[in-house]
Amino acid sequence: MSTLVPPLFAGLVDDASLLPPGIIGTSEALAAHTKHRDSWYSGLIGALLVPSSLVKLDLSPRGLAVGVVNDAAIGALPAVVAKLRAAGSDVARVEAAVARRGEDPQPGLSALGALAVETPDLDVYAEIPLSWGLLAGLDTVAAQRADGLRIAPKFRVGGLASELFPTPVELAAVICACRDRNLPFKLAAGLRHALRHTDPETGFTHHGFLNVLVASAAASDGGEVAEVAEALAATHPVPLVEPARSRRSEPRPLWVGFGAFNVLEPLTELIRLGLINGGYE
């Protein structure tokens, strides 16, 4: 009997093999994604993330679940979605940055809100910088959701500079702010490994995806910023594995998920931590 992925990890990892800095070819990425979809661990895998610039991509087989990540003008997204759907892709999500760091996110949020109105069957994720204007931006997203729009925030928690990595307290405050506004959220960048760690090559300390999962659960249970930050700061599996294990049969609270260039890496780490049973039984 195939070992199923527990509900806590369902759809946690999107396939980001077509996004920068990936170097894999399109045909190879599609073949690998199809293999993942046909595997025993398919429940872990979310959408195949596709840059909006690849609108001519032949996304066979038909019905492939796709998330469009915008790398052009927001106004061009409806045409991109239409082209991919005409090619047979199951486009259910778009993700787009609404501003650069230090810029006002409100104009971009208005543009994405218009997209959500125009395409009400899409889940729209607005990437809001973790800088000036963040809380006001979250208030705007909450108001848009209250109006019935399928829009939610996305945050980048890594990159090529140290200031792009929020501290545990900073990220905890963001998670609690989403909790307080009843906002699910996505994360991007830097979440390659399960546990918080320092990259020996760059010296940057990355957040762990298991840390984020446990921290989001703590926030959902009413935890304050300090408690949520404690989960984010853990570098050893002991304080994280049992809280995750105890919730394996429950849906994941607050956090929608993240993208990984190689989805087998988070799968392997979850197996090593005993949170997913590998192979067959």
Coordinates of C-alpha atoms in Angstrom, one line a residue:
M1 CA 0.0 0.0 0.0
S2 CA 1.3 3.4 -0.9
T3 CA 2.4 5.6 2.0
L4 CA 0.4 8.8 1.9
V5 CA 1.6 12.2 2.8
P6 CA 0.0 13.4 6.1
P7 CA -2.5 16.3 5.8
L8 CA -0.1 18.6 7.6
F9 CA 2.2 18.5 4.7
A10 CA -0.3 18.3 1.8
G11 CA 0.7 20.6 -1.1
L12 CA 3.4 22.2 1.1
V13 CA 6.1 22.3 -1.7
D14 CA 5.6 23.9 -5.1
D15 CA 7.9 22.9 -7.9
A16 CA 10.1 25.9 -8.6
S17 CA 12.4 24.2 -11.1
L18 CA 11.5 26.6 -13.9
L19 CA 12.2 29.8 -11.8
P20 CA 15.6 31.6 -11.5
P21 CA 18.2 30.6 -10.6
G22 CA 17.2 27.2 -12.0
I23 CA 19.2 26.0 -15.0
I24 CA 17.1 22.9 -15.9
G25 CA 15.5 22.9 -19.3
T26 CA 11.8 23.1 -19.9
S27 CA 11.3 19.6 -21.2
E28 CA 13.4 18.2 -18.3
A29 CA 11.4 20.2 -15.7
L30 CA 8.1 19.0 -17.1
A31 CA 9.2 15.3 -17.2
A32 CA 10.5 15.6 -13.6
H33 CA 7.3 17.2 -12.4
T34 CA 5.1 14.6 -14.1
K35 CA 7.2 11.9 -12.3
H36 CA 6.6 13.7 -9.0
R37 CA 2.9 13.8 -9.7
D38 CA 2.8 10.1 -10.3
S39 CA 4.9 9.2 -7.2
W40 CA 3.9 8.0 -3.8
Y41 CA 4.8 11.4 -2.4
S42 CA 2.6 13.4 -4.8
G43 CA 0.5 14.7 -1.9
L44 CA 3.5 16.8 -0.8
I45 CA 3.7 18.6 -4.2
G46 CA 1.8 21.7 -5.0
A47 CA 1.8 23.5 -8.4
L48 CA 4.5 23.8 -11.0
L49 CA 5.5 27.4 -10.8
V50 CA 6.0 29.0 -14.2
P51 CA 7.3 32.5 -15.0
S52 CA 4.8 34.6 -16.8
S53 CA 7.4 35.2 -19.5
L54 CA 7.1 31.5 -20.6
V55 CA 3.7 31.9 -22.0
K56 CA 4.6 29.9 -25.1
L57 CA 5.6 26.9 -23.0
D58 CA 4.0 23.7 -24.1
L59 CA 2.6 22.5 -20.7
S60 CA 1.6 19.0 -21.7
P61 CA 0.1 16.8 -20.4
R62 CA -3.1 18.7 -20.3
G63 CA -4.5 19.5 -16.9
L64 CA -1.1 20.1 -15.3
A65 CA -1.6 22.3 -12.1
V66 CA 0.3 25.5 -12.7
G67 CA 1.0 28.6 -10.7
V68 CA 2.1 31.7 -12.7
V69 CA 4.8 33.8 -11.1
N70 CA 4.8 37.2 -12.6
D71 CA 8.1 38.5 -14.0
A72 CA 6.5 41.3 -16.2
A73 CA 3.8 43.9 -15.9
I74 CA 0.9 43.0 -13.7
G75 CA -1.5 44.2 -16.4
A76 CA -0.3 41.4 -18.7
L77 CA -1.2 38.6 -16.3
P78 CA -4.8 38.1 -17.6
A79 CA -3.5 37.4 -21.1
V80 CA -0.8 35.0 -19.7
V81 CA -3.4 33.1 -17.8
A82 CA -5.7 32.9 -20.8
K83 CA -2.9 31.6 -23.1
L84 CA -1.9 28.9 -20.6
R85 CA -5.5 27.8 -20.0
A86 CA -6.0 27.6 -23.8
A87 CA -3.0 25.3 -24.0
G88 CA -4.7 23.0 -21.5
S89 CA -3.0 24.0 -18.3
D90 CA -4.9 24.1 -15.0
V91 CA -3.9 27.6 -13.9
A92 CA -5.4 28.2 -10.5
R93 CA -2.9 30.7 -9.0
V94 CA -0.9 33.7 -9.8
E95 CA 1.8 35.3 -7.7
A96 CA 3.2 38.8 -8.3
A97 CA 5.4 41.4 -6.5
V98 CA 3.5 44.6 -5.8
A99 CA 6.5 46.8 -4.9
R100 CA 10.2 46.9 -4.4
R101 CA 11.6 47.4 -0.9
G102 CA 10.9 51.0 0.3
E103 CA 8.1 51.5 -2.3
D104 CA 4.4 51.9 -1.5
P105 CA 2.7 48.5 -2.0
Q106 CA -0.8 50.1 -2.4
P107 CA -0.8 50.7 -6.2
G108 CA 0.4 47.2 -6.8
L109 CA -2.2 45.8 -4.4
S110 CA -4.9 47.8 -6.3
A111 CA -3.8 46.3 -9.6
L112 CA -3.8 42.7 -8.2
G113 CA -7.2 43.4 -6.7
A114 CA -8.5 44.3 -10.1
L115 CA -7.0 41.1 -11.5
A116 CA -8.8 39.1 -8.7
V117 CA -12.1 40.8 -9.7
E118 CA -11.5 40.0 -13.4
T119 CA -10.5 36.4 -12.8
P120 CA -12.5 35.3 -9.7
D121 CA -11.5 31.7 -10.0
L122 CA -7.8 32.4 -9.4
D123 CA -6.0 32.5 -6.1
V124 CA -3.9 35.7 -6.2
Y125 CA -0.8 36.1 -4.0
A126 CA 0.6 39.6 -3.6
E127 CA 4.3 39.6 -2.7
I128 CA 4.7 42.4 -0.2
P129 CA 8.2 43.6 0.8
L130 CA 9.1 43.2 4.5
S131 CA 9.7 46.9 4.8
W132 CA 7.8 50.2 4.9
G133 CA 4.1 49.9 4.2
L134 CA 3.8 46.2 5.2
L135 CA 1.1 46.5 7.8
A136 CA -1.0 48.9 5.8
G137 CA -0.6 46.5 2.9
L138 CA -1.9 43.6 5.0
D139 CA -4.9 45.8 6.0
T140 CA -5.6 46.3 2.4
V141 CA -5.4 42.6 1.6
A142 CA -7.7 41.8 4.5
A143 CA -10.2 44.4 3.2
Q144 CA -10.0 42.9 -0.3
R145 CA -10.7 39.4 1.2
A146 CA -13.6 40.8 3.2
D147 CA -15.0 41.9 -0.2
G148 CA -14.8 38.3 -1.4
L149 CA -11.6 38.5 -3.4
R150 CA -9.3 35.4 -3.4
I151 CA -6.2 37.3 -2.6
A152 CA -3.5 36.7 0.1
P153 CA 0.0 37.9 0.9
K154 CA 3.3 36.4 0.0
F155 CA 6.7 37.3 1.6
R156 CA 10.3 36.8 0.5
V157 CA 12.4 35.6 3.4
G158 CA 15.8 35.3 1.7
G159 CA 17.9 36.6 -1.1
L160 CA 21.4 37.8 -2.1
A161 CA 21.8 40.3 0.8
S162 CA 21.6 39.9 4.5
E163 CA 18.8 42.5 4.9
L164 CA 16.5 40.2 2.9
F165 CA 16.6 37.6 5.7
P166 CA 14.2 38.7 8.5
T167 CA 15.1 37.8 12.0
P168 CA 13.0 35.3 13.9
V169 CA 11.3 38.1 15.8
E170 CA 10.6 40.1 12.6
L171 CA 9.2 37.0 10.8
A172 CA 7.2 36.1 13.9
A173 CA 5.6 39.5 14.0
V174 CA 4.6 39.1 10.3
I175 CA 3.1 35.7 10.9
C176 CA 1.1 37.0 13.9
A177 CA 0.0 40.0 11.9
C178 CA -1.4 37.6 9.3
R179 CA -3.0 35.6 12.0
D180 CA -4.7 38.7 13.5
R181 CA -6.1 39.5 10.1
N182 CA -7.1 35.9 9.2
L183 CA -4.7 35.9 6.2
P184 CA -3.1 32.8 4.8
F185 CA 0.3 33.5 3.4
K186 CA 3.0 32.1 1.2
L187 CA 6.8 32.4 1.5
A188 CA 9.6 32.4 -1.0
A189 CA 13.4 32.2 -1.1
G190 CA 15.8 30.6 1.4
L191 CA 13.6 27.8 2.7
R192 CA 15.6 24.9 1.2
H193 CA 16.2 23.0 4.5
A194 CA 13.9 21.9 7.3
L195 CA 15.8 23.6 10.1
R196 CA 17.2 27.0 10.6
H197 CA 20.9 27.0 9.6
T198 CA 23.7 29.2 8.4
D199 CA 25.0 28.8 4.9
P200 CA 28.8 28.2 5.1
E201 CA 29.4 29.9 1.7
T202 CA 27.4 33.1 2.2
G203 CA 27.2 33.4 6.0
F204 CA 23.5 34.0 5.7
T205 CA 21.2 32.3 8.3
H206 CA 18.2 30.8 6.6
H207 CA 14.8 30.0 8.0
G208 CA 13.8 26.4 8.1
F209 CA 10.5 25.3 6.6
L210 CA 9.8 23.0 9.6
N211 CA 10.5 26.0 11.9
V212 CA 7.9 28.1 9.9
L213 CA 5.4 25.3 10.0
V214 CA 5.6 24.9 13.8
A215 CA 5.7 28.7 14.3
S216 CA 2.6 29.1 12.2
A217 CA 0.8 26.5 14.2
A218 CA 1.9 28.2 17.4
A219 CA 0.5 31.5 16.1
S220 CA -2.7 29.8 15.0
D221 CA -3.1 28.5 18.5
G222 CA -2.9 32.1 19.8
G223 CA 0.8 32.3 20.6
E224 CA 2.4 35.7 21.0
V225 CA 5.3 37.0 19.0
A226 CA 7.9 35.7 21.5
E227 CA 6.6 32.1 21.4
V228 CA 6.4 32.1 17.6
A229 CA 9.9 33.6 17.3
E230 CA 11.2 30.8 19.6
A231 CA 10.0 28.2 17.1
L232 CA 11.6 30.1 14.3
A233 CA 14.9 30.4 16.1
A234 CA 15.3 26.7 16.9
T235 CA 18.3 25.0 15.2
H236 CA 17.8 21.6 16.6
P237 CA 15.0 19.2 15.6
V238 CA 13.9 18.2 19.2
P239 CA 11.6 21.2 19.9
L240 CA 10.1 21.0 16.4
V241 CA 9.6 17.4 15.5
E242 CA 7.1 16.4 18.2
P243 CA 4.9 19.5 17.8
A244 CA 4.7 18.7 14.0
R245 CA 4.2 15.0 14.6
S246 CA 1.3 15.7 16.9
R247 CA -0.5 17.7 14.2
R248 CA 0.2 15.4 11.2
S249 CA -3.5 14.5 10.7
E250 CA -4.6 18.1 10.7
P251 CA -4.6 20.7 7.9
R252 CA -1.7 23.1 7.9
P253 CA -2.7 26.4 9.6
L254 CA -2.0 29.8 8.1
W255 CA 1.0 28.9 5.9
V256 CA 0.1 27.9 2.4
G257 CA 3.6 26.7 1.5
F258 CA 6.8 27.5 -0.5
G259 CA 8.6 26.7 -3.7
A260 CA 11.7 24.5 -4.0
F261 CA 14.0 24.0 -7.0
N262 CA 14.4 20.4 -6.1
V263 CA 11.2 19.1 -4.3
L264 CA 13.1 15.9 -3.3
E265 CA 15.2 17.9 -0.8
P266 CA 12.4 18.8 1.6
L267 CA 10.9 15.4 1.1
T268 CA 14.2 13.7 2.1
E269 CA 14.5 15.9 5.2
L270 CA 10.9 15.1 6.3
I271 CA 11.6 11.4 5.9
R272 CA 14.9 11.7 7.9
L273 CA 13.0 13.5 10.7
G274 CA 10.4 10.7 10.8
L275 CA 7.6 13.0 9.8
I276 CA 6.8 11.2 6.5
N277 CA 7.3 7.5 6.0
G278 CA 9.3 7.0 2.8
G279 CA 8.5 4.4 0.1
Y280 CA 5.9 1.8 0.5
E281 CA 4.6 -0.3 3.4

